[in-house]
Coordinates of C-alpha atoms in Angstrom, one line a residue:
I1 CA -2.6 -19.2 19.0
H2 CA -6.1 -20.4 17.9
S3 CA -7.3 -16.8 17.8
Y4 CA -4.2 -15.7 15.8
L5 CA -4.8 -18.4 13.3
S6 CA -8.5 -17.5 13.0
Y7 CA -7.6 -13.9 12.5
L8 CA -5.1 -15.0 9.7
Q9 CA -7.4 -17.5 8.2
E10 CA -10.0 -14.8 7.4
R11 CA -7.3 -12.7 5.7
L12 CA -5.9 -15.5 3.7
Y13 CA -9.3 -16.5 2.3
L14 CA -9.7 -12.8 1.3
C15 CA -6.2 -12.7 -0.4
R16 CA -7.2 -15.9 -2.4
E17 CA -10.2 -14.3 -3.7
L18 CA -8.4 -11.1 -4.5
L19 CA -5.3 -12.6 -6.0
A20 CA -4.5 -12.2 -9.7
E21 CA -3.6 -15.3 -11.8
S22 CA 0.1 -14.0 -11.8
G23 CA -0.1 -13.1 -8.2
S24 CA 1.8 -14.3 -5.1
V25 CA 1.2 -14.2 -1.3
F26 CA 4.0 -13.7 1.2
V27 CA 3.5 -14.3 5.0
Q28 CA 6.2 -13.5 7.4
I29 CA 6.3 -15.8 10.5
N30 CA 8.7 -16.9 13.2
Q31 CA 10.2 -20.3 13.8
E32 CA 7.6 -21.2 16.6
N33 CA 4.5 -20.9 14.4
E34 CA 5.9 -21.6 10.9
H35 CA 4.5 -25.2 10.9
L36 CA 1.1 -24.0 11.9
V37 CA 0.8 -21.2 9.4
R38 CA 2.3 -23.5 6.7
G39 CA -0.7 -25.8 7.3
L40 CA -3.1 -22.9 7.1
L41 CA -1.7 -21.8 3.8
D42 CA -1.9 -25.2 2.4
E43 CA -5.7 -25.2 3.4
T44 CA -6.5 -21.8 2.1
L45 CA -4.4 -21.5 -1.0
G46 CA -3.6 -25.1 -1.7
S47 CA -0.5 -27.2 -1.1
G48 CA 0.3 -27.2 -4.8
S49 CA 0.6 -23.3 -4.7
F50 CA 3.7 -23.5 -2.4
V51 CA 6.6 -21.9 -4.0
S52 CA 9.4 -21.6 -1.4
T53 CA 10.3 -20.9 2.2
I54 CA 12.6 -17.9 2.4
V55 CA 14.8 -17.7 5.5
F56 CA 16.3 -14.3 6.5
T57 CA 18.5 -13.2 9.3
K58 CA 17.3 -10.6 11.7
T59 CA 19.0 -8.0 14.1
G60 CA 18.6 -9.9 17.3
G61 CA 17.4 -13.3 18.5
Q62 CA 15.0 -14.0 21.3
S63 CA 16.7 -14.4 24.7
S64 CA 17.1 -18.0 25.5
S65 CA 19.3 -20.3 27.7
L66 CA 19.7 -22.5 24.6
L67 CA 20.3 -21.3 21.0
P68 CA 18.9 -17.7 20.3
G69 CA 16.7 -17.4 17.2
V70 CA 18.4 -15.2 14.7
Y71 CA 16.1 -15.7 11.7
D72 CA 12.5 -15.4 10.5
M73 CA 10.8 -16.9 7.6
V74 CA 8.6 -15.8 4.7
L75 CA 6.2 -18.4 3.3
W76 CA 5.8 -17.9 -0.4
Y77 CA 2.6 -19.2 -2.1
A78 CA 1.3 -18.3 -5.7
R79 CA -2.2 -18.3 -7.2
D80 CA -0.9 -20.5 -10.0
R81 CA 2.7 -21.6 -10.3
S82 CA 2.5 -21.9 -14.2
T83 CA 1.3 -18.2 -14.5
M84 CA 2.9 -16.4 -11.7
T85 CA 5.2 -13.5 -12.2
F86 CA 8.7 -14.2 -11.3
R87 CA 11.8 -12.2 -12.2
Q88 CA 15.2 -13.4 -10.8
L89 CA 17.2 -11.2 -8.6
F90 CA 20.9 -11.2 -8.2
V91 CA 23.5 -10.2 -5.7
R92 CA 27.1 -9.5 -6.1
K93 CA 29.5 -12.5 -5.5
E94 CA 32.1 -12.2 -2.7
Y95 CA 34.8 -14.8 -2.8
G96 CA 34.1 -17.4 -0.2
G97 CA 30.5 -16.6 -0.1
P98 CA 27.5 -18.2 -1.8
G99 CA 27.9 -19.3 -5.5
T100 CA 31.7 -19.2 -5.3
S101 CA 32.6 -22.6 -4.1
G102 CA 33.8 -23.9 -7.5
Y103 CA 36.2 -21.1 -8.1
T104 CA 39.4 -22.7 -6.9
L105 CA 41.7 -22.3 -10.1
L106 CA 44.1 -19.5 -11.1
E107 CA 45.3 -18.6 -14.5
A108 CA 48.7 -16.9 -15.1
P109 CA 48.6 -13.4 -16.6
D110 CA 49.9 -14.7 -19.9
G111 CA 47.0 -17.2 -20.1
N112 CA 49.3 -20.0 -21.0
S113 CA 49.4 -21.8 -17.6
W114 CA 47.3 -22.3 -14.5
R115 CA 47.3 -23.9 -11.1
P116 CA 45.0 -24.7 -8.2
M117 CA 44.7 -22.0 -5.5
T118 CA 46.5 -22.5 -2.3
S119 CA 44.6 -22.8 1.0
D120 CA 45.7 -19.3 2.0
E121 CA 44.4 -17.9 -1.4
R122 CA 41.1 -19.6 -0.9
T123 CA 40.5 -18.0 2.5
A124 CA 42.1 -14.6 1.7
P125 CA 41.5 -13.6 -1.8
D126 CA 43.7 -10.5 -1.5
T127 CA 46.7 -12.8 -1.4
V128 CA 46.1 -13.9 -5.0
P129 CA 49.1 -12.5 -7.1
H130 CA 48.4 -9.4 -9.2
G131 CA 47.2 -10.2 -12.7
W132 CA 46.1 -13.8 -12.1
R133 CA 42.6 -14.6 -12.8
V134 CA 40.3 -16.9 -10.7
F135 CA 38.2 -19.4 -12.7
D136 CA 36.2 -22.5 -12.5
G137 CA 36.2 -25.5 -14.7
T138 CA 32.8 -26.6 -15.8
P139 CA 31.7 -29.6 -18.0
L140 CA 31.6 -29.1 -21.8
I141 CA 29.1 -32.1 -22.1
S142 CA 25.5 -32.5 -21.6
A143 CA 23.5 -35.8 -20.9
G144 CA 21.9 -37.6 -23.9
E145 CA 23.3 -39.0 -27.1
S146 CA 23.4 -36.7 -30.0
G147 CA 22.4 -37.9 -33.6
G148 CA 25.2 -39.7 -35.4
G149 CA 27.3 -39.9 -32.2
A150 CA 29.4 -37.3 -30.6
P151 CA 32.5 -36.3 -32.6
A152 CA 36.0 -36.1 -31.2
F153 CA 37.6 -32.7 -30.5
R154 CA 41.3 -32.2 -30.9
F155 CA 42.9 -30.1 -28.1
F156 CA 46.7 -29.6 -27.9
G157 CA 47.4 -32.7 -30.0
R158 CA 45.0 -35.0 -28.2
D159 CA 41.5 -36.1 -29.1
Y160 CA 38.7 -35.8 -26.5
R161 CA 35.4 -37.6 -26.8
P162 CA 32.3 -37.2 -24.6
P163 CA 31.5 -40.2 -22.4
A164 CA 28.7 -42.6 -23.3
N165 CA 25.3 -41.1 -23.4
T166 CA 26.5 -37.6 -23.5
H167 CA 27.3 -34.9 -26.1
W168 CA 29.2 -31.6 -26.5
K169 CA 27.3 -28.6 -25.4
T170 CA 28.1 -26.8 -28.6
T171 CA 29.2 -27.7 -32.2
L172 CA 32.8 -28.4 -33.2
E173 CA 33.1 -25.0 -34.7
G174 CA 31.9 -23.5 -31.4
M175 CA 34.5 -25.7 -29.6
T176 CA 37.2 -24.4 -31.8
R177 CA 36.2 -20.7 -31.1
L178 CA 36.3 -21.5 -27.4
A179 CA 39.8 -23.0 -27.6
Q180 CA 41.1 -19.9 -29.7
K181 CA 39.6 -17.6 -27.1
G182 CA 41.4 -19.5 -24.3
R183 CA 38.3 -20.8 -22.8
I184 CA 39.0 -24.6 -22.7
V185 CA 41.3 -26.1 -20.1
A186 CA 42.5 -29.7 -19.9
I187 CA 42.1 -31.2 -16.4
G188 CA 43.3 -34.7 -16.2
N189 CA 41.7 -36.9 -18.9
R190 CA 38.9 -34.4 -19.8
I191 CA 38.5 -30.9 -21.0
E192 CA 36.4 -28.3 -19.4
Y193 CA 34.9 -24.8 -20.1
K194 CA 37.0 -22.0 -18.4
R195 CA 34.5 -19.7 -16.6
Y196 CA 36.2 -16.6 -15.0
F197 CA 34.9 -15.2 -11.8
D198 CA 34.4 -11.9 -13.4
D199 CA 32.4 -13.2 -16.4
F200 CA 29.3 -12.4 -14.4
P201 CA 30.3 -11.4 -10.8
F202 CA 26.8 -12.0 -9.5
Y203 CA 24.8 -15.0 -8.5
P204 CA 21.0 -15.7 -8.4
V205 CA 19.2 -14.9 -5.1
D206 CA 18.2 -18.1 -3.4
N207 CA 15.9 -18.7 -0.5
I208 CA 18.4 -18.0 2.1
W209 CA 18.8 -14.1 2.6
L210 CA 21.9 -13.5 4.8
G211 CA 23.3 -10.2 5.8
M212 CA 20.0 -8.6 7.0
G213 CA 20.9 -8.9 10.7
E214 CA 24.5 -8.0 10.3
R215 CA 23.9 -4.7 8.7
G216 CA 21.2 -3.7 11.2
F217 CA 17.6 -2.7 10.6
V218 CA 17.0 -0.3 7.7
G219 CA 14.9 2.8 8.4
D220 CA 13.5 4.0 11.7
K221 CA 11.6 1.2 14.0
L222 CA 8.2 2.9 14.1
Y223 CA 6.1 -0.1 15.2
S224 CA 6.5 -3.1 17.6
V225 CA 6.1 -5.6 14.7
Q226 CA 7.9 -4.2 11.7
T227 CA 9.5 -6.0 8.9
D228 CA 12.9 -4.9 7.5
Q229 CA 12.0 -3.1 4.4
R230 CA 14.8 -4.8 2.4
V231 CA 12.7 -8.1 2.8
V232 CA 9.6 -6.6 1.5
L233 CA 11.3 -4.9 -1.4
R234 CA 12.9 -8.1 -2.6
C235 CA 9.6 -9.9 -2.5
M236 CA 7.9 -7.1 -4.4
A237 CA 10.6 -6.7 -7.1
M238 CA 10.7 -10.4 -7.6
T239 CA 7.0 -11.0 -8.2
T240 CA 5.4 -7.7 -9.5
N241 CA 5.9 -5.2 -12.3
P242 CA 5.8 -1.4 -12.1
G243 CA 2.1 -0.3 -11.9
D244 CA 0.9 -3.6 -10.4
L245 CA -1.4 -3.6 -7.4
V246 CA -0.1 -4.7 -3.9
F247 CA -2.4 -5.6 -1.0
D248 CA -1.5 -5.9 2.7
P249 CA -4.3 -6.7 5.0
T250 CA -2.1 -6.2 8.1
C251 CA -0.8 -2.7 7.6
G252 CA 1.1 -2.2 10.7
S253 CA 3.6 0.6 10.2
G254 CA 2.9 0.6 6.5
T255 CA 6.1 -1.0 5.3
T256 CA 4.3 -2.7 2.4
A257 CA 2.8 0.7 1.2
F258 CA 6.0 2.5 1.7
C259 CA 7.9 -0.1 -0.4
A260 CA 5.2 -0.2 -3.0
E261 CA 5.5 3.7 -3.3
R262 CA 9.2 3.5 -3.6
L263 CA 9.1 0.8 -6.4
G264 CA 6.3 2.4 -8.4
R265 CA 3.6 -0.2 -7.5
R266 CA 0.0 0.7 -6.5
W267 CA -1.1 -0.3 -3.1
I268 CA -4.0 -1.0 -0.7
T269 CA -3.4 -1.6 2.9
C270 CA -5.7 -1.8 5.9
D271 CA -5.6 -2.5 9.7
T272 CA -8.0 -2.7 12.6
S273 CA -5.8 -0.4 14.6
R274 CA -6.1 3.4 14.3
V275 CA -2.6 3.7 15.6
A276 CA -1.3 1.5 12.8
V277 CA -3.1 3.5 10.2
N278 CA -1.9 6.9 11.4
V279 CA 1.6 5.6 11.8
A280 CA 1.5 4.4 8.1
R281 CA -0.1 7.7 7.0
Q282 CA 2.7 9.8 8.6
R283 CA 5.4 7.6 7.3
L284 CA 4.2 7.9 3.7
L285 CA 3.6 11.7 3.9
S286 CA 7.1 12.3 5.3
G287 CA 8.9 9.9 3.0
T288 CA 11.1 10.9 0.0
F289 CA 11.9 8.6 -2.7
E290 CA 14.3 8.4 -5.8
H291 CA 12.8 9.1 -9.2
F292 CA 13.3 6.3 -11.6
K293 CA 13.7 6.5 -15.4
T294 CA 10.7 5.0 -17.3
R295 CA 10.7 3.5 -20.8
N296 CA 8.3 5.9 -22.3
G297 CA 7.2 8.3 -19.6
A298 CA 4.6 6.1 -17.8
V299 CA 5.2 3.9 -14.9
S300 CA 3.1 1.1 -16.4
S301 CA 5.7 0.9 -19.3
G302 CA 8.3 -0.2 -16.9
F303 CA 11.6 1.3 -15.6
L304 CA 15.0 1.4 -17.1
Y305 CA 17.2 -1.0 -14.9
K306 CA 20.9 -1.4 -14.3
T307 CA 22.1 -4.0 -16.8
V308 CA 25.3 -6.2 -16.5
P309 CA 26.7 -8.2 -19.4
R310 CA 26.9 -11.9 -18.8
V311 CA 29.5 -13.8 -20.8
T312 CA 28.4 -17.4 -21.3
L313 CA 29.7 -20.4 -23.1
K314 CA 27.0 -19.9 -25.8
S315 CA 27.9 -16.2 -26.5
L316 CA 31.6 -17.2 -26.8
A317 CA 31.0 -20.3 -28.9
Y318 CA 28.7 -18.5 -31.5
D319 CA 30.4 -15.0 -31.4
L320 CA 27.4 -13.5 -30.0
E321 CA 27.2 -10.2 -27.9
P322 CA 27.1 -11.0 -24.2
E323 CA 23.6 -11.2 -22.7
Q324 CA 22.5 -8.1 -20.9
V325 CA 21.0 -9.0 -17.6
E326 CA 18.5 -6.5 -16.1
F327 CA 18.6 -6.1 -12.3
V328 CA 14.9 -5.5 -11.7
D329 CA 15.5 -4.3 -8.1
Q330 CA 17.9 -1.6 -9.3
P331 CA 16.0 1.0 -11.5
E332 CA 18.1 3.8 -13.0
V333 CA 17.7 7.0 -10.9
E334 CA 16.9 10.4 -12.4
K335 CA 19.6 12.5 -10.7
G336 CA 18.5 15.9 -9.4
V337 CA 14.9 14.7 -8.8
V338 CA 13.3 13.9 -5.6
R339 CA 10.0 12.2 -5.4
V340 CA 7.4 12.3 -2.7
C341 CA 4.5 10.1 -2.0
G342 CA 1.6 10.3 -4.6
P343 CA -1.9 11.0 -3.6
F344 CA -3.7 8.4 -1.5
E345 CA -6.9 8.1 0.4
V346 CA -7.4 7.3 4.1
M347 CA -10.8 5.6 4.9
T348 CA -12.3 4.3 8.0
V349 CA -15.1 1.8 8.6
G350 CA -17.1 3.4 11.4
R351 CA -18.9 1.5 14.2
Y352 CA -22.2 1.6 12.4
S353 CA -23.3 -1.9 13.3
V354 CA -26.9 -2.3 14.3
E355 CA -25.5 -4.0 17.5
D356 CA -23.5 -1.1 18.6
W357 CA -26.3 0.7 20.5
K358 CA -26.9 -2.3 22.8
G359 CA -23.9 -1.2 25.0
Y360 CA -26.0 1.7 26.4
V361 CA -27.5 0.7 29.7
V362 CA -30.5 2.9 30.9
A363 CA -30.4 2.0 34.6
E364 CA -29.3 -0.7 37.0
A365 CA -32.0 -3.3 37.2
T366 CA -33.5 -3.8 40.6
A367 CA -35.3 -6.9 42.0
P368 CA -37.4 -7.6 45.2
F369 CA -35.5 -8.9 48.2
G370 CA -34.4 -12.5 47.6
A371 CA -35.2 -12.5 44.0
E372 CA -32.7 -12.7 41.1
P373 CA -32.1 -9.3 39.6
E374 CA -33.1 -9.0 35.9
P375 CA -30.5 -8.0 33.4
P376 CA -30.1 -4.3 32.8
K377 CA -32.6 -2.9 30.4
L378 CA -31.4 -1.5 27.2
E379 CA -32.8 1.5 25.1
N380 CA -33.1 1.3 21.4
Y381 CA -30.9 3.1 19.0
I382 CA -33.2 6.1 18.3
E383 CA -33.7 6.7 22.0
V384 CA -30.0 6.5 22.7
I385 CA -29.1 9.0 19.9
A386 CA -32.0 11.5 20.7
R387 CA -31.2 11.7 24.4
L388 CA -27.6 11.9 23.8
Y389 CA -28.4 15.0 21.7
R390 CA -31.0 16.5 24.1
K391 CA -31.4 14.9 27.6
N392 CA -35.0 16.0 27.8
A393 CA -36.0 14.6 24.4
A394 CA -39.3 12.8 24.5
V395 CA -39.2 9.9 22.1
Q396 CA -42.4 9.6 19.9
G397 CA -44.2 6.4 19.4
A398 CA -45.7 7.3 16.0
S399 CA -44.3 5.8 12.8
G400 CA -43.4 9.1 11.3
L401 CA -39.9 10.6 10.8
V402 CA -40.1 12.9 13.8
H403 CA -38.5 10.4 16.2
A404 CA -38.3 12.8 19.3
V405 CA -39.3 16.3 20.5
A406 CA -37.2 18.4 22.8
E407 CA -39.1 21.2 24.7
S408 CA -37.8 23.7 27.1
N409 CA -38.4 27.4 27.9
S410 CA -36.2 28.5 25.1
E411 CA -36.7 25.8 22.4
R412 CA -39.1 23.3 20.8
I413 CA -37.3 21.0 18.5
A414 CA -38.4 18.1 16.3
I415 CA -35.5 15.5 16.1
S416 CA -35.1 13.1 13.3
V417 CA -32.4 10.3 13.5
G418 CA -30.8 8.9 10.3
P419 CA -30.1 5.3 9.7
L420 CA -27.3 3.4 11.4
S421 CA -25.5 2.3 8.3
G422 CA -26.3 4.7 5.4
R423 CA -26.8 8.3 4.5
V424 CA -29.5 10.7 5.4
T425 CA -31.5 11.2 2.2
A426 CA -33.3 14.3 0.8
K427 CA -36.6 12.5 1.2
Q428 CA -36.0 11.9 4.9
V429 CA -35.3 15.6 5.4
N430 CA -38.4 16.5 3.4
D431 CA -40.7 14.0 5.1
A432 CA -39.3 14.8 8.6
V433 CA -40.2 18.7 8.0
Q434 CA -43.6 17.8 6.8
D435 CA -44.2 15.7 9.9
A436 CA -42.9 18.3 12.2
L437 CA -45.2 21.0 10.5
S438 CA -48.2 18.9 10.9
S439 CA -47.5 18.9 14.6
G440 CA -46.9 22.7 14.8
L441 CA -43.0 22.3 15.2
L442 CA -41.0 24.9 13.3
E443 CA -37.5 23.7 13.9
V444 CA -36.2 20.4 12.7
H445 CA -32.9 18.9 13.6
V446 CA -31.8 15.9 11.4
L447 CA -29.0 13.8 12.9
G448 CA -27.0 11.6 10.8
W449 CA -23.7 9.7 10.4
A450 CA -23.4 10.8 6.7
F451 CA -25.7 12.9 4.3
E452 CA -26.5 12.7 0.7
A453 CA -24.9 15.4 -1.4
N454 CA -28.1 17.2 -2.3
V455 CA -29.6 17.7 1.4
G456 CA -28.3 21.2 1.3
E457 CA -30.4 22.1 -1.6
V458 CA -33.6 20.5 0.0
K459 CA -32.9 22.5 3.2
T460 CA -32.6 25.7 1.3
Q461 CA -35.9 25.0 -0.6
L462 CA -37.9 24.1 2.6
E463 CA -36.7 27.2 4.5
K464 CA -37.7 29.5 1.5
R465 CA -41.2 28.1 1.6
G466 CA -42.1 29.1 5.1
K467 CA -40.9 29.8 8.6
V468 CA -39.4 26.3 9.4
R469 CA -35.8 26.1 10.3
V470 CA -33.9 23.0 9.4
E471 CA -30.5 22.0 10.9
L472 CA -28.5 19.2 9.7
I473 CA -26.3 17.6 12.4
M474 CA -23.4 15.3 11.9
I475 CA -23.1 12.4 14.5
R476 CA -19.4 11.9 15.3
P477 CA -18.1 8.4 14.3
D478 CA -17.1 7.5 17.9
T479 CA -20.5 8.5 19.5
L480 CA -21.4 4.8 20.0
A481 CA -17.9 3.5 20.6
E482 CA -17.7 1.0 23.4
G483 CA -16.6 2.5 26.8
L484 CA -17.3 6.1 25.7
K485 CA -18.2 8.1 28.8
I486 CA -18.5 11.6 27.3
T487 CA -22.1 12.7 26.8
K488 CA -22.0 16.4 26.2
P489 CA -23.8 17.1 23.0
E490 CA -21.2 19.4 21.7
T491 CA -18.6 16.6 21.8
L492 CA -20.8 14.0 20.1
F493 CA -22.6 16.1 17.5
S494 CA -21.6 19.0 15.2
P495 CA -23.5 21.1 12.6
L496 CA -23.1 20.2 9.0
A497 CA -21.3 23.3 7.6
L498 CA -22.8 23.6 4.2
P499 CA -20.6 25.1 1.4
D500 CA -21.5 28.4 -0.2
V501 CA -20.2 28.3 -3.7
E502 CA -20.5 30.5 -6.9
V503 CA -20.5 29.1 -10.4
K504 CA -19.6 31.1 -13.4
V505 CA -19.9 29.7 -16.9
T506 CA -18.2 31.3 -19.9
G507 CA -17.6 30.5 -23.6
G508 CA -19.7 29.6 -26.6
K509 CA -20.3 26.2 -27.9
E510 CA -17.6 24.7 -25.6
K511 CA -18.6 26.3 -22.3
K512 CA -16.2 26.3 -19.4
A513 CA -17.0 26.8 -15.7
V514 CA -15.2 28.1 -12.7
V515 CA -16.2 27.4 -9.1
T516 CA -15.5 29.7 -6.2
L517 CA -15.7 28.7 -2.6
K518 CA -17.1 31.7 -0.8
G519 CA -17.6 30.2 2.7
V520 CA -19.7 27.8 4.8
A521 CA -22.8 28.2 6.8
V522 CA -22.6 27.0 10.4
F523 CA -25.3 26.7 13.0
D524 CA -24.3 28.2 16.3
R525 CA -26.1 26.7 19.3
K526 CA -25.5 29.5 21.7
S527 CA -26.9 32.3 19.4
R528 CA -29.4 29.8 17.9
A529 CA -28.6 31.4 14.5
T530 CA -26.6 30.3 11.3
E531 CA -23.3 32.0 11.2
Y532 CA -21.3 32.6 8.1
R533 CA -17.8 31.6 8.0
R534 CA -15.7 33.0 5.1
A535 CA -13.6 30.4 3.1
D536 CA -10.4 32.2 3.9
S537 CA -11.1 32.4 7.7
G538 CA -9.3 29.3 8.6
Y539 CA -12.4 27.3 9.2
V540 CA -11.9 25.2 6.0
S541 CA -9.1 22.7 5.8
A542 CA -9.9 21.3 2.4
W543 CA -12.5 21.3 -0.5
Y544 CA -13.0 19.1 -3.4
L545 CA -14.6 19.5 -6.8
D546 CA -16.6 17.0 -8.9
E547 CA -16.7 18.6 -12.2
D548 CA -19.5 16.4 -13.7
Y549 CA -21.5 14.9 -10.7
D550 CA -23.7 12.0 -11.7
G551 CA -25.9 12.1 -8.5
D552 CA -24.3 9.0 -7.0
C553 CA -20.5 8.7 -6.9
F554 CA -18.4 11.8 -6.0
V555 CA -15.2 11.8 -8.2
D556 CA -12.4 14.3 -7.1
G557 CA -11.6 16.3 -10.1
Q558 CA -9.8 19.1 -8.4
M559 CA -8.6 19.2 -4.8
F560 CA -7.5 22.2 -2.7
F561 CA -5.8 22.3 0.8
D562 CA -5.0 24.7 3.6
F563 CA -1.7 23.6 5.1
K564 CA -2.2 26.1 8.0
K565 CA 1.6 26.1 8.2
A566 CA 3.9 25.9 5.2
P567 CA 6.1 22.8 5.6
N568 CA 9.8 23.3 5.4
L569 CA 10.7 21.2 2.3
R570 CA 14.2 22.5 1.7
A571 CA 15.8 20.0 3.9
A572 CA 13.8 17.0 2.5
L573 CA 13.4 17.9 -1.1
K574 CA 16.5 20.2 -1.6
A575 CA 14.1 22.6 -3.3
D576 CA 12.3 25.9 -2.7
V577 CA 8.5 26.0 -3.0
D578 CA 6.6 29.3 -3.1
P579 CA 4.7 29.7 0.2
E580 CA 1.7 30.7 -1.8
E581 CA 1.4 27.1 -2.9
Y582 CA 0.4 26.2 0.6
R583 CA -2.5 28.6 0.9
L584 CA -6.1 27.5 0.4
K585 CA -7.0 28.4 -3.2
L586 CA -10.6 29.4 -3.4
A587 CA -11.2 29.4 -7.2
S588 CA -11.0 26.3 -9.2
E589 CA -9.3 25.8 -12.6
P590 CA -11.5 26.2 -15.6
F591 CA -13.2 23.0 -16.6
P592 CA -15.5 22.0 -19.5
V593 CA -19.3 21.7 -18.9
R594 CA -20.1 18.1 -19.4
S595 CA -23.1 15.7 -19.9
H596 CA -24.6 15.8 -16.4
G597 CA -24.6 19.5 -16.1
R598 CA -24.0 19.5 -12.3
I599 CA -21.1 20.1 -10.1
A600 CA -20.6 18.9 -6.4
V601 CA -18.5 20.6 -3.9
K602 CA -17.3 18.8 -0.7
V603 CA -15.8 20.8 2.2
V604 CA -13.9 19.4 5.0
D605 CA -13.7 21.7 8.2
V606 CA -11.0 22.0 10.8
F607 CA -12.9 19.4 12.9
G608 CA -12.7 16.8 10.1
N609 CA -16.5 17.1 9.4
E610 CA -17.4 17.0 5.7
S611 CA -20.4 18.3 3.9
T612 CA -21.4 18.5 0.2
V613 CA -23.5 20.8 -2.0
V614 CA -24.6 20.2 -5.5
R615 CA -25.3 22.9 -8.1
E616 CA -26.8 22.8 -11.5
I617 CA -24.8 24.5 -14.3
A618 CA -26.5 25.4 -17.6

């Protein structure tokens, strides 16, 4: 339990820093650990931020020789209770259920008489005679003296006065209107307001959410620990608005992201498990959602919601229209339209820690007879990478950027290794080539986890100047993963496939450009030559265009995908899509030439490797 609480504590401190002033935090927990997590939440968010403990039933309890546990809890905390977003939810009343205990009286169809319900009618509402209306008598008085004293009200020949230290809830004119509308009933020595069951056949959601287990789990169970989406949807509808940002640091099967997508909220979610991230990704991509009507065409403007009139004492006493109550968890649906998940990004934090290479042991340590063996010696990062790439690599001791040299009968290669955390820069490529040339080496392989966008340009310029060959090699993200036993270079390293693009600029003062992806250049180890793969050969999975590259941040302006196999959306979307829409489009849409005068094209190949090329446009 201590490791779980440490794990949770880190995420709660992170949530506290990220939380908006109007934001809330929900933590689902079981009965066994609720008291521990409650203390942790008090520590990280503050005990004054506690809002409520929500109890909800679940489909099955833990096996036990005693009482099975059939509920879980959601602990609700706010950043600031005074500024938090809260919108009341409602559920329909069912006679005998929550919010109906006071409705024990029946009014005759003519409205002139009434009687208490029988015990049978209370337990079986369908036995109530046709035309009789169920109502509840509620007080017409409020606490506190009114100025000048509370006046008497005459009802059916008798004067009624509020007790001491109380006053009528409305004026005498309002009381008269209530009486004229048949909304006052005399019960013993007092008069009360007659509130019908159907004045507003809903009651506010409280912190006990029944019915979750009885109706079964909604949706497919995709993950060992998965919350019923009805619970998440309620929490989200209650404390956020359309367009708000929701964060879940424990992604799991992606229920939070799925619910946020359904309700028109933005979302970020993360997990330490690749399985969880991929389950969530697949769930989002395969999901379909109802399309909701917005107020002015933008999600941020809010949705149009189902509204229900609520007849109240005030509306009747002052001849007002009934209040229209919005059900914020029931947006109006645009019929005939099916919505799919919007665009999202999947990112991974690779194992690029400077400590990762320490798991690579050179050889078992030996010791003289009778002596304690020394710990196994560990090679450094550059030695590990260089020898994984070429077993015969001789690591250089100099301080230059040629870190190793691999020599054989068929090749003599200079090897330069990029940083553990960061990108290979154009300067490193240039300096590595200069160091190699000074040693008489005409082939340079630069290995990196990631590359700056302009390294392709530098490679081309260097090769044009002389006989040197430069190859940019991607190190696979799992190369230094703990326990990885595969050491074949072709499984750990892959050539950086540089995009071959053509840019055409047309127009006068307002110039527009079109970028065409022609192919990619790939280095083939067997032939020791650079092969050209056409863009339509199936090697390219996707390409992205930054229409105005600033030299630092790549911004997706246009995106193009090759689906390989056109998905059958007829069953899911009830619509036909032209199969051509799923083919890789090779030419971009026209776009204006902007201030930076540069474009960047990023290509992702079928192996998941990506590379970027930058082009100047006049």
